[in-house]
PDB file of C-alpha atoms in Angstrom:
ATOM      1  CA  LEU O   1     -74.689-138.151 -16.687  1.00  0.00           C
ATOM      2  CA  ASP O   2     -73.569-134.492 -17.027  1.00  0.00           C
ATOM      3  CA  ASP O   3     -69.801-134.206 -18.311  1.00  0.00           C
ATOM      4  CA  LEU O   4     -69.447-131.118 -16.036  1.00  0.00           C
ATOM      5  CA  ARG O   5     -69.401-128.173 -18.883  1.00  0.00           C
ATOM      6  CA  PRO O   6     -69.821-125.110 -17.111  1.00  0.00           C
ATOM      7  CA  HIS O   7     -72.610-122.916 -18.218  1.00  0.00           C
ATOM      8  CA  PHE O   8     -72.433-119.214 -18.223  1.00  0.00           C
ATOM      9  CA  HIS O   9     -75.002-116.305 -18.569  1.00  0.00           C
ATOM     10  CA  ASP O  10     -74.712-114.192 -21.704  1.00  0.00           C
ATOM     11  CA  ILE O  11     -70.983-115.210 -22.367  1.00  0.00           C
ATOM     12  CA  ASP O  12     -69.153-118.549 -22.496  1.00  0.00           C
ATOM     13  CA  ALA O  13     -65.732-117.989 -20.600  1.00  0.00           C
ATOM     14  CA  LEU O  14     -64.943-121.272 -22.416  1.00  0.00           C
ATOM     15  CA  LYS O  15     -63.824-119.323 -25.386  1.00  0.00           C
ATOM     16  CA  TYR O  16     -61.131-117.739 -23.381  1.00  0.00           C
ATOM     17  CA  GLU O  17     -59.484-120.710 -21.677  1.00  0.00           C
ATOM     18  CA  VAL O  18     -56.689-121.307 -24.093  1.00  0.00           C
ATOM     19  CA  VAL O  19     -53.651-119.208 -23.725  1.00  0.00           C
ATOM     20  CA  ALA O  20     -51.988-118.665 -27.085  1.00  0.00           C
ATOM     21  CA  CYS O  21     -48.875-116.843 -28.121  1.00  0.00           C
ATOM     22  CA  PRO O  22     -49.884-115.195 -31.657  1.00  0.00           C
ATOM     23  CA  THR O  23     -46.423-115.157 -32.686  1.00  0.00           C
ATOM     24  CA  CYS O  24     -44.585-118.538 -32.139  1.00  0.00           C
ATOM     25  CA  GLY O  25     -47.955-120.554 -31.837  1.00  0.00           C
ATOM     26  CA  TYR O  26     -47.107-121.908 -28.618  1.00  0.00           C
ATOM     27  CA  ALA O  27     -50.781-122.595 -27.155  1.00  0.00           C
ATOM     28  CA  SER O  28     -51.858-124.567 -23.576  1.00  0.00           C
ATOM     29  CA  LEU O  29     -54.777-124.376 -20.926  1.00  0.00           C
ATOM     30  CA  PRO O  30     -53.771-122.172 -18.113  1.00  0.00           C
ATOM     31  CA  ARG O  31     -52.786-124.681 -15.867  1.00  0.00           C
ATOM     32  CA  THR O  32     -49.869-125.908 -17.896  1.00  0.00           C
ATOM     33  CA  PHE O  33     -49.059-122.959 -19.884  1.00  0.00           C
ATOM     34  CA  ASP O  34     -45.704-121.947 -17.767  1.00  0.00           C
ATOM     35  CA  ARG O  35     -44.685-125.579 -17.009  1.00  0.00           C
ATOM     36  CA  LEU O  36     -42.874-125.997 -19.962  1.00  0.00           C
ATOM     37  CA  THR O  37     -39.681-128.098 -19.996  1.00  0.00           C
ATOM     38  CA  LEU O  38     -36.724-127.319 -22.096  1.00  0.00           C
ATOM     39  CA  PRO O  39     -37.164-130.128 -24.071  1.00  0.00           C
ATOM     40  CA  GLN O  40     -40.641-129.637 -24.649  1.00  0.00           C
ATOM     41  CA  ALA O  41     -40.032-125.833 -25.812  1.00  0.00           C
ATOM     42  CA  ARG O  42     -37.352-127.141 -28.530  1.00  0.00           C
ATOM     43  CA  LEU O  43     -40.033-129.552 -29.770  1.00  0.00           C
ATOM     44  CA  ILE O  44     -42.483-126.639 -30.168  1.00  0.00           C
ATOM     45  CA  LYS O  45     -39.941-124.649 -31.709  1.00  0.00           C
ATOM     46  CA  GLU O  46     -39.182-127.180 -34.166  1.00  0.00           C
ATOM     47  CA  ASN O  47     -42.299-128.210 -35.078  1.00  0.00           C
ATOM     48  CA  ILE O  48     -45.030-125.463 -34.544  1.00  0.00           C
ATOM     49  CA  SER O  49     -43.303-122.154 -34.230  1.00  0.00           C
ATOM     50  CA  MET O  50     -40.942-122.736 -37.411  1.00  0.00           C
ATOM     51  CA  SER O  51     -43.715-122.868 -39.642  1.00  0.00           C
ATOM     52  CA  PHE O  52     -46.602-121.069 -37.459  1.00  0.00           C
ATOM     53  CA  THR O  53     -47.794-118.247 -39.377  1.00  0.00           C
ATOM     54  CA  GLY O  54     -49.689-116.481 -36.766  1.00  0.00           C
ATOM     55  CA  LEU O  55     -53.548-116.304 -35.342  1.00  0.00           C
ATOM     56  CA  LYS O  56     -56.207-114.033 -36.563  1.00  0.00           C
ATOM     57  CA  GLU O  57     -56.173-110.547 -35.108  1.00  0.00           C
ATOM     58  CA  ASN O  58     -59.718-109.759 -33.883  1.00  0.00           C
ATOM     59  CA  GLY O  59     -58.579-106.743 -31.839  1.00  0.00           C
ATOM     60  CA  GLY O  60     -58.476-108.916 -28.483  1.00  0.00           C
ATOM     61  CA  ALA O  61     -61.985-107.850 -27.645  1.00  0.00           C
ATOM     62  CA  ILE O  62     -63.997-110.781 -27.965  1.00  0.00           C
ATOM     63  CA  TYR O  63     -63.577-114.263 -29.186  1.00  0.00           C
ATOM     64  CA  ASP O  64     -66.375-116.031 -31.188  1.00  0.00           C
ATOM     65  CA  TYR O  65     -66.642-119.616 -31.373  1.00  0.00           C
ATOM     66  CA  ASP O  66     -64.464-119.973 -34.618  1.00  0.00           C
ATOM     67  CA  ASP O  67     -61.366-117.879 -32.574  1.00  0.00           C
ATOM     68  CA  ALA O  68     -61.899-120.260 -29.718  1.00  0.00           C
ATOM     69  CA  ILE O  69     -62.024-123.360 -31.763  1.00  0.00           C
ATOM     70  CA  THR O  70     -59.015-122.642 -33.459  1.00  0.00           C
ATOM     71  CA  ARG O  71     -56.966-121.889 -30.129  1.00  0.00           C
ATOM     72  CA  CYS O  72     -58.121-125.045 -28.675  1.00  0.00           C
ATOM     73  CA  LYS O  73     -56.888-126.931 -31.798  1.00  0.00           C
ATOM     74  CA  LEU O  74     -53.669-125.178 -31.361  1.00  0.00           C
ATOM     75  CA  ALA O  75     -53.165-126.033 -27.743  1.00  0.00           C
ATOM     76  CA  LEU O  76     -54.234-129.758 -28.801  1.00  0.00           C
ATOM     77  CA  VAL O  77     -51.475-129.784 -31.472  1.00  0.00           C
ATOM     78  CA  ASN O  78     -49.066-128.320 -29.025  1.00  0.00           C
ATOM     79  CA  THR O  79     -50.090-130.906 -26.217  1.00  0.00           C
ATOM     80  CA  VAL O  80     -49.288-133.706 -28.871  1.00  0.00           C
ATOM     81  CA  VAL O  81     -45.929-132.276 -30.166  1.00  0.00           C
ATOM     82  CA  LYS O  82     -44.736-131.349 -26.673  1.00  0.00           C
ATOM     83  CA  LYS O  83     -45.821-135.327 -25.535  1.00  0.00           C
ATOM     84  CA  GLY O  84     -48.039-133.542 -22.724  1.00  0.00           C
ATOM     85  CA  LYS O  85     -49.740-136.278 -20.135  1.00  0.00           C
ATOM     86  CA  LEU O  86     -52.572-138.370 -21.565  1.00  0.00           C
ATOM     87  CA  GLY O  87     -54.687-136.473 -18.939  1.00  0.00           C
ATOM     88  CA  GLU O  88     -53.945-133.155 -20.195  1.00  0.00           C
ATOM     89  CA  ARG O  89     -54.472-134.166 -24.063  1.00  0.00           C
ATOM     90  CA  ALA O  90     -58.039-135.520 -22.963  1.00  0.00           C
ATOM     91  CA  TYR O  91     -58.826-132.356 -21.098  1.00  0.00           C
ATOM     92  CA  VAL O  92     -58.141-130.288 -24.151  1.00  0.00           C
ATOM     93  CA  CYS O  93     -60.092-132.857 -26.029  1.00  0.00           C
ATOM     94  CA  LEU O  94     -63.051-132.338 -23.629  1.00  0.00           C
ATOM     95  CA  GLU O  95     -62.824-128.492 -24.141  1.00  0.00           C
ATOM     96  CA  LEU O  96     -62.842-128.679 -27.360  1.00  0.00           C
ATOM     97  CA  ALA O  97     -65.826-130.878 -27.458  1.00  0.00           C
ATOM     98  CA  TRP O  98     -67.545-128.050 -25.248  1.00  0.00           C
ATOM     99  CA  LEU O  99     -66.632-125.482 -27.664  1.00  0.00           C
ATOM    100  CA  TYR O 100     -68.434-127.439 -30.528  1.00  0.00           C
ATOM    101  CA  ARG O 101     -71.378-127.980 -28.489  1.00  0.00           C
ATOM    102  CA  GLY O 102     -71.438-124.072 -27.425  1.00  0.00           C
ATOM    103  CA  LYS O 103     -70.980-123.035 -31.108  1.00  0.00           C
ATOM    104  CA  ARG O 104     -73.979-125.477 -31.926  1.00  0.00           C
ATOM    105  CA  GLU O 105     -76.348-124.358 -29.319  1.00  0.00           C
ATOM    106  CA  SER O 106     -75.576-120.838 -30.276  1.00  0.00           C
ATOM    107  CA  LEU O 107     -76.456-120.842 -34.309  1.00  0.00           C
ATOM    108  CA  PRO O 108     -79.217-118.332 -34.621  1.00  0.00           C
ATOM    109  CA  GLU O 109     -82.094-119.994 -36.406  1.00  0.00           C
ATOM    110  CA  THR O 110     -81.869-118.338 -39.419  1.00  0.00           C
ATOM    111  CA  ALA O 111     -78.060-119.075 -39.879  1.00  0.00           C
ATOM    112  CA  PRO O 112     -77.490-120.279 -43.615  1.00  0.00           C
ATOM    113  CA  ASP O 113     -77.217-123.994 -43.841  1.00  0.00           C
ATOM    114  CA  ARG O 114     -78.020-124.361 -40.079  1.00  0.00           C
ATOM    115  CA  ASP O 115     -79.152-127.581 -39.915  1.00  0.00           C
ATOM    116  CA  SER O 116     -76.067-129.195 -41.877  1.00  0.00           C
ATOM    117  CA  VAL O 117     -73.600-126.753 -39.757  1.00  0.00           C
ATOM    118  CA  ALA O 118     -75.450-128.245 -36.423  1.00  0.00           C
ATOM    119  CA  ALA O 119     -75.068-131.475 -37.756  1.00  0.00           C
ATOM    120  CA  GLN O 120     -71.235-131.285 -38.620  1.00  0.00           C
ATOM    121  CA  LEU O 121     -70.674-129.512 -35.486  1.00  0.00           C
ATOM    122  CA  LYS O 122     -72.176-132.479 -33.459  1.00  0.00           C
ATOM    123  CA  VAL O 123     -69.844-134.801 -35.477  1.00  0.00           C
ATOM    124  CA  ASP O 124     -66.682-133.071 -34.619  1.00  0.00           C
ATOM    125  CA  GLU O 125     -67.971-132.675 -30.595  1.00  0.00           C
ATOM    126  CA  LYS O 126     -68.770-136.859 -30.757  1.00  0.00           C
ATOM    127  CA  GLU O 127     -64.975-137.160 -32.060  1.00  0.00           C
ATOM    128  CA  MET O 128     -63.900-134.781 -29.324  1.00  0.00           C
ATOM    129  CA  LEU O 129     -65.629-136.603 -26.662  1.00  0.00           C
ATOM    130  CA  VAL O 130     -64.718-140.137 -28.061  1.00  0.00           C
ATOM    131  CA  ASN O 131     -60.901-138.780 -28.006  1.00  0.00           C
ATOM    132  CA  ALA O 132     -61.536-137.336 -24.416  1.00  0.00           C
ATOM    133  CA  ARG O 133     -63.066-140.581 -23.030  1.00  0.00           C
ATOM    134  CA  ASP O 134     -60.185-142.657 -24.541  1.00  0.00           C
ATOM    135  CA  GLY O 135     -57.688-140.460 -23.394  1.00  0.00           C
ATOM    136  CA  PHE O 136     -58.650-140.270 -19.710  1.00  0.00           C
ATOM    137  CA  MET O 137     -59.470-143.867 -19.438  1.00  0.00           C
ATOM    138  CA  ALA O 138     -55.578-144.480 -20.835  1.00  0.00           C
ATOM    139  CA  ALA O 139     -54.596-141.739 -18.137  1.00  0.00           C
ATOM    140  CA  PHE O 140     -56.529-143.538 -15.404  1.00  0.00           C
ATOM    141  CA  SER O 141     -54.292-146.493 -15.903  1.00  0.00           C
ATOM    142  CA  LYS O 142     -51.197-145.006 -16.554  1.00  0.00           C
ATOM    143  CA  GLU O 143     -51.112-141.802 -14.644  1.00  0.00           C
ATOM    144  CA  GLY O 144     -51.226-140.355 -11.272  1.00  0.00           C
ATOM    145  CA  PHE O 145     -53.681-138.089  -9.948  1.00  0.00           C
ATOM    146  CA  PRO O 146     -54.576-135.572 -10.610  1.00  0.00           C
ATOM    147  CA  LEU O 147     -55.485-136.059 -14.033  1.00  0.00           C
ATOM    148  CA  TYR O 148     -54.870-132.936 -15.485  1.00  0.00           C
ATOM    149  CA  SER O 149     -56.915-131.180 -12.971  1.00  0.00           C
ATOM    150  CA  LEU O 150     -59.161-133.986 -12.118  1.00  0.00           C
ATOM    151  CA  ASP O 151     -58.905-136.217  -8.808  1.00  0.00           C
ATOM    152  CA  GLU O 152     -59.748-139.536  -8.913  1.00  0.00           C
ATOM    153  CA  ASN O 153     -63.790-139.548  -7.935  1.00  0.00           C
ATOM    154  CA  THR O 154     -64.077-136.428 -10.608  1.00  0.00           C
ATOM    155  CA  ALA O 155     -62.281-138.409 -13.209  1.00  0.00           C
ATOM    156  CA  VAL O 156     -64.010-141.761 -12.437  1.00  0.00           C
ATOM    157  CA  TYR O 157     -67.237-139.359 -12.892  1.00  0.00           C
ATOM    158  CA  VAL O 158     -66.172-137.671 -16.198  1.00  0.00           C
ATOM    159  CA  ILE O 159     -65.272-141.007 -17.836  1.00  0.00           C
ATOM    160  CA  ALA O 160     -68.699-142.532 -16.856  1.00  0.00           C
ATOM    161  CA  ALA O 161     -70.165-139.214 -18.224  1.00  0.00           C
ATOM    162  CA  LEU O 162     -68.334-139.647 -21.343  1.00  0.00           C
ATOM    163  CA  CYS O 163     -69.096-142.933 -21.810  1.00  0.00           C
ATOM    164  CA  ALA O 164     -72.855-142.659 -21.711  1.00  0.00           C
ATOM    165  CA  GLU O 165     -72.409-139.408 -24.030  1.00  0.00           C
ATOM    166  CA  THR O 166     -70.765-141.578 -26.553  1.00  0.00           C
ATOM    167  CA  GLY O 167     -73.143-144.381 -26.177  1.00  0.00           C
ATOM    168  CA  ASP O 168     -70.604-146.741 -24.690  1.00  0.00           C
ATOM    169  CA  LYS O 169     -73.082-147.960 -21.804  1.00  0.00           C
ATOM    170  CA  GLU O 170     -71.353-150.553 -20.527  1.00  0.00           C
ATOM    171  CA  ASN O 171     -68.732-148.747 -19.725  1.00  0.00           C
ATOM    172  CA  ALA O 172     -70.690-146.046 -18.575  1.00  0.00           C
ATOM    173  CA  SER O 173     -72.193-148.579 -16.175  1.00  0.00           C
ATOM    174  CA  ARG O 174     -68.824-149.948 -14.758  1.00  0.00           C
ATOM    175  CA  TRP O 175     -67.186-146.384 -14.547  1.00  0.00           C
ATOM    176  CA  ALA O 176     -70.416-145.342 -12.750  1.00  0.00           C
ATOM    177  CA  SER O 177     -70.564-148.101 -10.098  1.00  0.00           C
ATOM    178  CA  ARG O 178     -67.107-147.507  -9.407  1.00  0.00           C
ATOM    179  CA  LEU O 179     -68.233-144.285  -7.597  1.00  0.00           C
ATOM    180  CA  ILE O 180     -70.983-146.032  -6.137  1.00  0.00           C
ATOM    181  CA  THR O 181     -68.982-149.053  -4.562  1.00  0.00           C
ATOM    182  CA  ASP O 182     -65.899-146.935  -3.794  1.00  0.00           C
ATOM    183  CA  ARG O 183     -65.830-146.395  -0.310  1.00  0.00           C
ATOM    184  CA  LYS O 184     -63.248-143.749   0.104  1.00  0.00           C
ATOM    185  CA  SER O 185     -65.633-141.302  -1.595  1.00  0.00           C
TER     186      SER O 185
END
């Protein structure tokens, strides 16, 4: 099963998914960036902005994977701090996993310590895939649809794919069978 990671030619647009304020530290995926409630803004101001030292300036032109990963981690922290929905947290984890995978796949053959860097990126990716899987499974049972941006059938498919990718074959089969037996799909 494929976890629906988009693939691009020449440039990975996923590196530009997170919107982040370089001054206050608020970061989010575009769909929820402007949906911050006053209590959430207060939590971010008190728990992130007060100690935020800024983002690395790169001239604003092109992000490398490290820039994108930093921004995505910041979005994840913001989502946790603002007590965002489980589906949103899971989706940010999935995006972070995709960034780790993209970085690993783009490592030059001549990169110093390539094998150890690639191995660590694989570990980081799997951790985020597990977090996304567990988050989507929890959101499926506790939240209404859409789960962040996933309708019910897409969420079931992504959960099945994440279970398969993380070695949870029993749950992968169980979730995949929901798609096959669901008469609404």
